[in-house]
């Protein structure tokens, strides 16, 4: 199996906590190849990446890098051997500037003082390379959207000698245009002999980029083939061990009765004069580039952020008002699944049960706020079964679950509340093909059942499959609405870029930091 | 539960150890000394646990205790109020202080460390102003409260135990407790789930202020006087007891019962060390070491539990 020309070889890698997570994993990577690693969440992909990048030691097995034994004790040692990682969960230090993050491992300094000029100067070409030329290197990381942060992290990973680059879901938070830019950067690296280990749930992307693919299932390698030798359907079957249908069938058409009417909503530069209607039984998709204001619009509608103008009307009710807090929105039967499940949704250390019950505590209580534990247990267990949340029991801490199951727990939280209007912001980001199909079925099922759904996604295929109509935002404005069922992806992308036609200058509010 | 058992284990080991080293330790007189000091410390530990669980802190409990008992003392000695009215006035003072803490934290989204540090100074000043910086001797008019007993246990002690149980029930069985724990874990997630986090936090701070006043009443009953210097440093003992009991300083985890075991462990340690002839400086050194050791032990306990449950 092993290739003498390989830059990296792993044999019989194992990792066990109390259950085995990886068993007998062999992997070899050739210089300049893009090797895809696929599998359902919980299959062991992230664990494998952690072992390679020195974040956790293997329980057994050996690794060779450039013909020498490789057994990194920490990420710094892996980095010094030329193994770089872009992790799935961003670990940005929010108070640092973009430039400081790029050079986190070694800030340019003189006599112990950080050389700010050199920092800014050296940042420029790195940002250009990943298509972030309009970014001010002095801008704090906290001010960046999740997609931009990811690109900064990628820039930080690739600007030094790199034998092997590990990418865990690098495009999960990127728009198609940003992903495009990333692919160019990767192709450039490959041409210089860097081997890529590429984890993604987007199979069409893998088909485009990868030379070979390794499929993990339950911690074992079930296939390792040239990508041309396996069809996409075959890949999915290998991953899940069962057939998953990507096609969605809607049974009930949308009504023309408005469920939610938004008029003239203004909330900072990201949300300018936004108006739209969502009808009962309808899925309204929201497309746009990262930073177009989709999440900000949803947050303003939901009352999570203050809007300074505009009105939100429910079920054709009274106008002239909007929600001052998420509590008011929830009271009116609205639910929002946020784009960042760690910060906006999960109670990490608490049991699945507590996470699921959170939005319904009042209904699960008897008099005087006394929790009805039996009712809670019954309700939560039913939803765990219905959504097939994989956990040892409802008492397992939610941060021990895989990303897809965490997401399902959060969806369960809202389904328990039985909302009439649901906002899903990037519901399938970073979750596996099986869970993704289940989420799609669920969204379709909710709309069929008469609920109104607002779906934000950077995955155009997801939007076009699920939406009845797609609204496109560009630079904080709603620029176009498309009617389904047959969407023209190119027209949607053109609309998404329409706000950007003017030559892109440094945003004025950051100009003075340079 | 497991945590509670290990705390009881530590407690038994400590008691037996001191029992072997000192002939007088396991006598009813020394146990009575410990039990006498407990009600105030238990009540403050309960208050601190509630606040810590919600991811906040209340440094003002010691000073709020002092101002509340100052009001109580002045009401009885100088204004000639009856004891129920005076106690009500003391409790109201504590409740108001807690509400002010909570309202400021919530209204301007400020760190409670700073807000309650301010209240710690302000309430101490209030205690001096109210009492004219003099201890108010009340005497038998209030002392009888501490003398009521049932099965050899004093009324304040029984009240403190009841409060511990009530707080535990609040944390584990009620909506408010669940919301407080959730807020301590991830406040933004709780807000986005449609819960009014500000109301929950305000309630928790109000409860902490009220409990500090209750602790003040207990102390007045025991000493038959109200001292404006009372409660100095009590907030730190309460934090230490909560931490020994496994309460997470960052919020999201804590138990009133375990915190109260922490109080008892600290009490046994202090009394036991005195009885085997350890001087005060050494005593403080040992106590400080025990607090830090307890936290380190907790880190290992968590890691162990985490490794057992992990199923990535």
PDB file of N, CA and C in Angstrom, chain A residues 393-476:
ATOM      1  N   UNK A 393     -26.962   8.920  26.370  1.00  0.00           N
ATOM      2  CA  UNK A 393     -28.248   9.131  27.024  1.00  0.00           C
ATOM      3  C   UNK A 393     -28.506  10.627  27.036  1.00  0.00           C
ATOM      4  N   UNK A 394     -29.693  11.009  27.457  1.00  0.00           N
ATOM      5  CA  UNK A 394     -30.021  12.436  27.511  1.00  0.00           C
ATOM      6  C   UNK A 394     -29.167  13.147  28.541  1.00  0.00           C
ATOM      7  N   UNK A 395     -28.473  12.393  29.403  1.00  0.00           N
ATOM      8  CA  UNK A 395     -27.651  13.003  30.447  1.00  0.00           C
ATOM      9  C   UNK A 395     -26.215  13.263  29.980  1.00  0.00           C
ATOM     10  N   UNK A 396     -25.871  12.846  28.762  1.00  0.00           N
ATOM     11  CA  UNK A 396     -24.509  13.074  28.269  1.00  0.00           C
ATOM     12  C   UNK A 396     -24.300  14.578  28.024  1.00  0.00           C
ATOM     13  N   UNK A 397     -23.151  15.135  28.469  1.00  0.00           N
ATOM     14  CA  UNK A 397     -22.891  16.555  28.184  1.00  0.00           C
ATOM     15  C   UNK A 397     -22.882  16.783  26.678  1.00  0.00           C
ATOM     16  N   UNK A 398     -23.502  17.869  26.246  1.00  0.00           N
ATOM     17  CA  UNK A 398     -23.707  18.064  24.813  1.00  0.00           C
ATOM     18  C   UNK A 398     -22.382  18.278  24.093  1.00  0.00           C
ATOM     19  N   UNK A 399     -21.333  18.755  24.801  1.00  0.00           N
ATOM     20  CA  UNK A 399     -20.069  18.970  24.080  1.00  0.00           C
ATOM     21  C   UNK A 399     -19.314  17.671  23.829  1.00  0.00           C
ATOM     22  N   UNK A 400     -19.856  16.542  24.284  1.00  0.00           N
ATOM     23  CA  UNK A 400     -19.254  15.262  23.918  1.00  0.00           C
ATOM     24  C   UNK A 400     -19.839  14.715  22.617  1.00  0.00           C
ATOM     25  N   UNK A 401     -20.853  15.391  22.068  1.00  0.00           N
ATOM     26  CA  UNK A 401     -21.471  14.908  20.835  1.00  0.00           C
ATOM     27  C   UNK A 401     -20.723  15.453  19.619  1.00  0.00           C
ATOM     28  N   UNK A 402     -20.912  14.819  18.475  1.00  0.00           N
ATOM     29  CA  UNK A 402     -20.324  15.330  17.241  1.00  0.00           C
ATOM     30  C   UNK A 402     -21.102  16.562  16.791  1.00  0.00           C
ATOM     31  N   UNK A 403     -20.503  17.326  15.876  1.00  0.00           N
ATOM     32  CA  UNK A 403     -21.114  18.571  15.413  1.00  0.00           C
ATOM     33  C   UNK A 403     -22.537  18.391  14.908  1.00  0.00           C
ATOM     34  N   UNK A 404     -22.759  17.338  14.123  1.00  0.00           N
ATOM     35  CA  UNK A 404     -24.089  17.114  13.565  1.00  0.00           C
ATOM     36  C   UNK A 404     -25.113  16.841  14.651  1.00  0.00           C
ATOM     37  N   UNK A 405     -24.710  16.083  15.657  1.00  0.00           N
ATOM     38  CA  UNK A 405     -25.645  15.760  16.736  1.00  0.00           C
ATOM     39  C   UNK A 405     -25.868  16.946  17.668  1.00  0.00           C
ATOM     40  N   UNK A 406     -24.850  17.795  17.802  1.00  0.00           N
ATOM     41  CA  UNK A 406     -25.050  19.030  18.557  1.00  0.00           C
ATOM     42  C   UNK A 406     -26.090  19.890  17.851  1.00  0.00           C
ATOM     43  N   UNK A 407     -25.945  19.996  16.534  1.00  0.00           N
ATOM     44  CA  UNK A 407     -26.887  20.796  15.767  1.00  0.00           C
ATOM     45  C   UNK A 407     -28.299  20.231  15.901  1.00  0.00           C
ATOM     46  N   UNK A 408     -28.413  18.907  15.843  1.00  0.00           N
ATOM     47  CA  UNK A 408     -29.730  18.289  15.989  1.00  0.00           C
ATOM     48  C   UNK A 408     -30.315  18.582  17.372  1.00  0.00           C
ATOM     49  N   UNK A 409     -29.455  18.618  18.401  1.00  0.00           N
ATOM     50  CA  UNK A 409     -29.946  18.934  19.747  1.00  0.00           C
ATOM     51  C   UNK A 409     -30.547  20.333  19.773  1.00  0.00           C
ATOM     52  N   UNK A 410     -29.896  21.265  19.061  1.00  0.00           N
ATOM     53  CA  UNK A 410     -30.399  22.634  19.045  1.00  0.00           C
ATOM     54  C   UNK A 410     -31.697  22.730  18.248  1.00  0.00           C
ATOM     55  N   UNK A 411     -31.781  21.968  17.163  1.00  0.00           N
ATOM     56  CA  UNK A 411     -33.042  21.952  16.412  1.00  0.00           C
ATOM     57  C   UNK A 411     -34.144  21.359  17.298  1.00  0.00           C
ATOM     58  N   UNK A 412     -33.781  20.320  18.044  1.00  0.00           N
ATOM     59  CA  UNK A 412     -34.746  19.701  18.961  1.00  0.00           C
ATOM     60  C   UNK A 412     -35.263  20.719  19.980  1.00  0.00           C
ATOM     61  N   UNK A 413     -34.343  21.598  20.450  1.00  0.00           N
ATOM     62  CA  UNK A 413     -34.742  22.634  21.404  1.00  0.00           C
ATOM     63  C   UNK A 413     -35.907  23.446  20.840  1.00  0.00           C
ATOM     64  N   UNK A 414     -35.810  23.792  19.555  1.00  0.00           N
ATOM     65  CA  UNK A 414     -36.851  24.633  18.977  1.00  0.00           C
ATOM     66  C   UNK A 414     -38.098  23.844  18.622  1.00  0.00           C
ATOM     67  N   UNK A 415     -37.912  22.613  18.147  1.00  0.00           N
ATOM     68  CA  UNK A 415     -39.097  21.824  17.785  1.00  0.00           C
ATOM     69  C   UNK A 415     -39.960  21.579  19.010  1.00  0.00           C
ATOM     70  N   UNK A 416     -39.317  21.429  20.161  1.00  0.00           N
ATOM     71  CA  UNK A 416     -40.059  21.227  21.401  1.00  0.00           C
ATOM     72  C   UNK A 416     -40.978  22.417  21.678  1.00  0.00           C
ATOM     73  N   UNK A 417     -40.533  23.570  21.257  1.00  0.00           N
ATOM     74  CA  UNK A 417     -41.288  24.799  21.493  1.00  0.00           C
ATOM     75  C   UNK A 417     -42.448  24.943  20.497  1.00  0.00           C
ATOM     76  N   UNK A 418     -42.412  24.162  19.420  1.00  0.00           N
ATOM     77  CA  UNK A 418     -43.411  24.202  18.343  1.00  0.00           C
ATOM     78  C   UNK A 418     -43.630  25.608  17.793  1.00  0.00           C
ATOM     79  N   UNK A 419     -42.578  26.205  17.246  1.00  0.00           N
ATOM     80  CA  UNK A 419     -42.732  27.551  16.688  1.00  0.00           C
ATOM     81  C   UNK A 419     -43.454  27.505  15.343  1.00  0.00           C
ATOM     82  N   UNK A 420     -44.009  28.662  14.950  1.00  0.00           N
ATOM     83  CA  UNK A 420     -44.718  28.734  13.668  1.00  0.00           C
ATOM     84  C   UNK A 420     -43.821  29.303  12.582  1.00  0.00           C
ATOM     85  N   UNK A 421     -42.833  30.074  13.030  1.00  0.00           N
ATOM     86  CA  UNK A 421     -41.911  30.696  12.082  1.00  0.00           C
ATOM     87  C   UNK A 421     -40.497  30.343  12.532  1.00  0.00           C
ATOM     88  N   UNK A 422     -39.708  29.747  11.637  1.00  0.00           N
ATOM     89  CA  UNK A 422     -38.368  29.320  12.032  1.00  0.00           C
ATOM     90  C   UNK A 422     -37.313  29.994  11.174  1.00  0.00           C
ATOM     91  N   UNK A 423     -36.282  30.498  11.847  1.00  0.00           N
ATOM     92  CA  UNK A 423     -35.144  31.069  11.144  1.00  0.00           C
ATOM     93  C   UNK A 423     -33.984  30.094  11.288  1.00  0.00           C
ATOM     94  N   UNK A 424     -33.498  29.558  10.182  1.00  0.00           N
ATOM     95  CA  UNK A 424     -32.340  28.674  10.218  1.00  0.00           C
ATOM     96  C   UNK A 424     -31.165  29.391   9.576  1.00  0.00           C
ATOM     97  N   UNK A 425     -30.149  29.703  10.367  1.00  0.00           N
ATOM     98  CA  UNK A 425     -28.975  30.378   9.825  1.00  0.00           C
ATOM     99  C   UNK A 425     -27.848  29.358   9.697  1.00  0.00           C
ATOM    100  N   UNK A 426     -27.507  29.010   8.472  1.00  0.00           N
ATOM    101  CA  UNK A 426     -26.472  28.009   8.185  1.00  0.00           C
ATOM    102  C   UNK A 426     -26.709  26.717   8.978  1.00  0.00           C
ATOM    103  N   UNK A 427     -27.868  26.093   8.775  1.00  0.00           N
ATOM    104  CA  UNK A 427     -28.195  24.930   9.621  1.00  0.00           C
ATOM    105  C   UNK A 427     -27.295  23.720   9.381  1.00  0.00           C
ATOM    106  N   UNK A 428     -26.655  23.622   8.225  1.00  0.00           N
ATOM    107  CA  UNK A 428     -25.867  22.410   7.957  1.00  0.00           C
ATOM    108  C   UNK A 428     -24.369  22.679   7.909  1.00  0.00           C
ATOM    109  N   UNK A 429     -23.956  23.848   8.409  1.00  0.00           N
ATOM    110  CA  UNK A 429     -22.519  24.142   8.400  1.00  0.00           C
ATOM    111  C   UNK A 429     -21.765  23.113   9.238  1.00  0.00           C
ATOM    112  N   UNK A 430     -20.770  22.482   8.610  1.00  0.00           N
ATOM    113  CA  UNK A 430     -19.899  21.567   9.337  1.00  0.00           C
ATOM    114  C   UNK A 430     -20.580  20.320   9.848  1.00  0.00           C
ATOM    115  N   UNK A 431     -21.653  19.880   9.195  1.00  0.00           N
ATOM    116  CA  UNK A 431     -22.236  18.614   9.629  1.00  0.00           C
ATOM    117  C   UNK A 431     -22.234  17.641   8.461  1.00  0.00           C
ATOM    118  N   UNK A 432     -22.281  16.340   8.757  1.00  0.00           N
ATOM    119  CA  UNK A 432     -22.010  15.344   7.739  1.00  0.00           C
ATOM    120  C   UNK A 432     -23.187  15.133   6.789  1.00  0.00           C
ATOM    121  N   UNK A 433     -22.919  14.375   5.717  1.00  0.00           N
ATOM    122  CA  UNK A 433     -23.916  14.187   4.664  1.00  0.00           C
ATOM    123  C   UNK A 433     -25.210  13.584   5.190  1.00  0.00           C
ATOM    124  N   UNK A 434     -25.089  12.603   6.096  1.00  0.00           N
ATOM    125  CA  UNK A 434     -26.291  11.966   6.628  1.00  0.00           C
ATOM    126  C   UNK A 434     -27.149  12.959   7.400  1.00  0.00           C
ATOM    127  N   UNK A 435     -26.514  13.676   8.332  1.00  0.00           N
ATOM    128  CA  UNK A 435     -27.244  14.636   9.155  1.00  0.00           C
ATOM    129  C   UNK A 435     -27.789  15.770   8.298  1.00  0.00           C
ATOM    130  N   UNK A 436     -27.014  16.143   7.289  1.00  0.00           N
ATOM    131  CA  UNK A 436     -27.422  17.221   6.407  1.00  0.00           C
ATOM    132  C   UNK A 436     -28.721  16.860   5.678  1.00  0.00           C
ATOM    133  N   UNK A 437     -28.770  15.641   5.167  1.00  0.00           N
ATOM    134  CA  UNK A 437     -29.988  15.203   4.482  1.00  0.00           C
ATOM    135  C   UNK A 437     -31.162  15.188   5.459  1.00  0.00           C
ATOM    136  N   UNK A 438     -30.890  14.785   6.696  1.00  0.00           N
ATOM    137  CA  UNK A 438     -31.973  14.756   7.683  1.00  0.00           C
ATOM    138  C   UNK A 438     -32.481  16.168   7.991  1.00  0.00           C
ATOM    139  N   UNK A 439     -31.535  17.130   8.089  1.00  0.00           N
ATOM    140  CA  UNK A 439     -31.940  18.512   8.349  1.00  0.00           C
ATOM    141  C   UNK A 439     -32.772  19.025   7.179  1.00  0.00           C
ATOM    142  N   UNK A 440     -32.364  18.671   5.951  1.00  0.00           N
ATOM    143  CA  UNK A 440     -33.122  19.112   4.773  1.00  0.00           C
ATOM    144  C   UNK A 440     -34.545  18.561   4.799  1.00  0.00           C
ATOM    145  N   UNK A 441     -34.665  17.278   5.107  1.00  0.00           N
ATOM    146  CA  UNK A 441     -35.998  16.668   5.187  1.00  0.00           C
ATOM    147  C   UNK A 441     -36.854  17.391   6.219  1.00  0.00           C
ATOM    148  N   UNK A 442     -36.200  17.725   7.320  1.00  0.00           N
ATOM    149  CA  UNK A 442     -36.894  18.370   8.419  1.00  0.00           C
ATOM    150  C   UNK A 442     -37.412  19.745   8.031  1.00  0.00           C
ATOM    151  N   UNK A 443     -36.549  20.524   7.353  1.00  0.00           N
ATOM    152  CA  UNK A 443     -36.948  21.866   6.922  1.00  0.00           C
ATOM    153  C   UNK A 443     -38.132  21.748   5.965  1.00  0.00           C
ATOM    154  N   UNK A 444     -38.023  20.820   5.004  1.00  0.00           N
ATOM    155  CA  UNK A 444     -39.111  20.622   4.055  1.00  0.00           C
ATOM    156  C   UNK A 444     -40.386  20.189   4.787  1.00  0.00           C
ATOM    157  N   UNK A 445     -40.217  19.295   5.759  1.00  0.00           N
ATOM    158  CA  UNK A 445     -41.362  18.798   6.513  1.00  0.00           C
ATOM    159  C   UNK A 445     -42.062  19.911   7.294  1.00  0.00           C
ATOM    160  N   UNK A 446     -41.272  20.825   7.864  1.00  0.00           N
ATOM    161  CA  UNK A 446     -41.852  21.938   8.621  1.00  0.00           C
ATOM    162  C   UNK A 446     -42.684  22.827   7.708  1.00  0.00           C
ATOM    163  N   UNK A 447     -42.149  23.116   6.520  1.00  0.00           N
ATOM    164  CA  UNK A 447     -42.884  23.964   5.581  1.00  0.00           C
ATOM    165  C   UNK A 447     -44.147  23.241   5.117  1.00  0.00           C
ATOM    166  N   UNK A 448     -44.018  21.941   4.847  1.00  0.00           N
ATOM    167  CA  UNK A 448     -45.196  21.165   4.441  1.00  0.00           C
ATOM    168  C   UNK A 448     -46.263  21.203   5.526  1.00  0.00           C
ATOM    169  N   UNK A 449     -45.812  21.241   6.762  1.00  0.00           N
ATOM    170  CA  UNK A 449     -46.760  21.277   7.877  1.00  0.00           C
ATOM    171  C   UNK A 449     -47.359  22.654   8.106  1.00  0.00           C
ATOM    172  N   UNK A 450     -46.984  23.636   7.274  1.00  0.00           N
ATOM    173  CA  UNK A 450     -47.608  24.947   7.354  1.00  0.00           C
ATOM    174  C   UNK A 450     -46.770  26.024   8.013  1.00  0.00           C
ATOM    175  N   UNK A 451     -45.586  25.660   8.550  1.00  0.00           N
ATOM    176  CA  UNK A 451     -44.724  26.667   9.166  1.00  0.00           C
ATOM    177  C   UNK A 451     -44.066  27.516   8.085  1.00  0.00           C
ATOM    178  N   UNK A 452     -43.621  28.695   8.479  1.00  0.00           N
ATOM    179  CA  UNK A 452     -42.837  29.538   7.581  1.00  0.00           C
ATOM    180  C   UNK A 452     -41.375  29.388   7.973  1.00  0.00           C
ATOM    181  N   UNK A 453     -40.494  29.231   6.978  1.00  0.00           N
ATOM    182  CA  UNK A 453     -39.073  29.019   7.260  1.00  0.00           C
ATOM    183  C   UNK A 453     -38.241  30.072   6.538  1.00  0.00           C
ATOM    184  N   UNK A 454     -37.325  30.704   7.283  1.00  0.00           N
ATOM    185  CA  UNK A 454     -36.341  31.596   6.686  1.00  0.00           C
ATOM    186  C   UNK A 454     -35.015  30.866   6.737  1.00  0.00           C
ATOM    187  N   UNK A 455     -34.434  30.614   5.563  1.00  0.00           N
ATOM    188  CA  UNK A 455     -33.238  29.785   5.504  1.00  0.00           C
ATOM    189  C   UNK A 455     -32.065  30.584   4.961  1.00  0.00           C
ATOM    190  N   UNK A 456     -31.060  30.810   5.811  1.00  0.00           N
ATOM    191  CA  UNK A 456     -29.835  31.465   5.362  1.00  0.00           C
ATOM    192  C   UNK A 456     -28.812  30.382   5.096  1.00  0.00           C
ATOM    193  N   UNK A 457     -28.197  30.405   3.921  1.00  0.00           N
ATOM    194  CA  UNK A 457     -27.155  29.423   3.661  1.00  0.00           C
ATOM    195  C   UNK A 457     -26.160  29.963   2.655  1.00  0.00           C
ATOM    196  N   UNK A 458     -24.901  29.575   2.835  1.00  0.00           N
ATOM    197  CA  UNK A 458     -23.879  29.948   1.860  1.00  0.00           C
ATOM    198  C   UNK A 458     -23.720  28.845   0.832  1.00  0.00           C
ATOM    199  N   UNK A 459     -24.488  27.773   0.999  1.00  0.00           N
ATOM    200  CA  UNK A 459     -24.423  26.647   0.088  1.00  0.00           C
ATOM    201  C   UNK A 459     -25.578  26.803  -0.910  1.00  0.00           C
ATOM    202  N   UNK A 460     -25.236  27.220  -2.095  1.00  0.00           N
ATOM    203  CA  UNK A 460     -26.258  27.558  -3.085  1.00  0.00           C
ATOM    204  C   UNK A 460     -27.134  26.354  -3.427  1.00  0.00           C
ATOM    205  N   UNK A 461     -26.494  25.169  -3.411  1.00  0.00           N
ATOM    206  CA  UNK A 461     -27.275  23.981  -3.757  1.00  0.00           C
ATOM    207  C   UNK A 461     -28.332  23.712  -2.698  1.00  0.00           C
ATOM    208  N   UNK A 462     -27.950  23.924  -1.456  1.00  0.00           N
ATOM    209  CA  UNK A 462     -28.910  23.750  -0.364  1.00  0.00           C
ATOM    210  C   UNK A 462     -30.082  24.722  -0.535  1.00  0.00           C
ATOM    211  N   UNK A 463     -29.760  25.963  -0.860  1.00  0.00           N
ATOM    212  CA  UNK A 463     -30.804  26.976  -1.026  1.00  0.00           C
ATOM    213  C   UNK A 463     -31.740  26.637  -2.175  1.00  0.00           C
ATOM    214  N   UNK A 464     -31.141  26.265  -3.306  1.00  0.00           N
ATOM    215  CA  UNK A 464     -31.994  26.023  -4.472  1.00  0.00           C
ATOM    216  C   UNK A 464     -32.833  24.762  -4.296  1.00  0.00           C
ATOM    217  N   UNK A 465     -32.315  23.774  -3.562  1.00  0.00           N
ATOM    218  CA  UNK A 465     -33.112  22.558  -3.341  1.00  0.00           C
ATOM    219  C   UNK A 465     -34.301  22.823  -2.430  1.00  0.00           C
ATOM    220  N   UNK A 466     -34.082  23.646  -1.390  1.00  0.00           N
ATOM    221  CA  UNK A 466     -35.108  23.743  -0.347  1.00  0.00           C
ATOM    222  C   UNK A 466     -36.073  24.908  -0.505  1.00  0.00           C
ATOM    223  N   UNK A 467     -35.623  25.995  -1.161  1.00  0.00           N
ATOM    224  CA  UNK A 467     -36.398  27.227  -1.094  1.00  0.00           C
ATOM    225  C   UNK A 467     -37.534  27.271  -2.108  1.00  0.00           C
ATOM    226  N   UNK A 468     -38.621  27.939  -1.712  1.00  0.00           N
ATOM    227  CA  UNK A 468     -39.673  28.290  -2.663  1.00  0.00           C
ATOM    228  C   UNK A 468     -39.282  29.557  -3.400  1.00  0.00           C
ATOM    229  N   UNK A 469     -38.697  30.492  -2.641  1.00  0.00           N
ATOM    230  CA  UNK A 469     -38.170  31.715  -3.238  1.00  0.00           C
ATOM    231  C   UNK A 469     -36.818  31.990  -2.602  1.00  0.00           C
ATOM    232  N   UNK A 470     -35.961  32.717  -3.303  1.00  0.00           N
ATOM    233  CA  UNK A 470     -34.657  33.074  -2.734  1.00  0.00           C
ATOM    234  C   UNK A 470     -34.483  34.588  -2.804  1.00  0.00           C
ATOM    235  N   UNK A 471     -34.241  35.194  -1.651  1.00  0.00           N
ATOM    236  CA  UNK A 471     -33.939  36.623  -1.607  1.00  0.00           C
ATOM    237  C   UNK A 471     -32.419  36.767  -1.566  1.00  0.00           C
ATOM    238  N   UNK A 472     -31.896  37.710  -2.304  1.00  0.00           N
ATOM    239  CA  UNK A 472     -30.446  37.888  -2.354  1.00  0.00           C
ATOM    240  C   UNK A 472     -30.086  39.209  -1.705  1.00  0.00           C
ATOM    241  N   UNK A 473     -29.164  39.157  -0.730  1.00  0.00           N
ATOM    242  CA  UNK A 473     -28.673  40.368  -0.090  1.00  0.00           C
ATOM    243  C   UNK A 473     -27.275  40.658  -0.619  1.00  0.00           C
ATOM    244  N   UNK A 474     -26.990  41.934  -0.772  1.00  0.00           N
ATOM    245  CA  UNK A 474     -25.651  42.332  -1.154  1.00  0.00           C
ATOM    246  C   UNK A 474     -25.323  43.631  -0.443  1.00  0.00           C
ATOM    247  N   UNK A 475     -24.264  43.621   0.320  1.00  0.00           N
ATOM    248  CA  UNK A 475     -23.842  44.782   1.078  1.00  0.00           C
ATOM    249  C   UNK A 475     -24.984  45.434   1.849  1.00  0.00           C
ATOM    250  N   UNK A 476     -25.738  44.611   2.560  1.00  0.00           N
ATOM    251  CA  UNK A 476     -26.749  45.142   3.458  1.00  0.00           C
ATOM    252  C   UNK A 476     -28.074  45.499   2.813  1.00  0.00           C
TER     253      UNK A 476
END
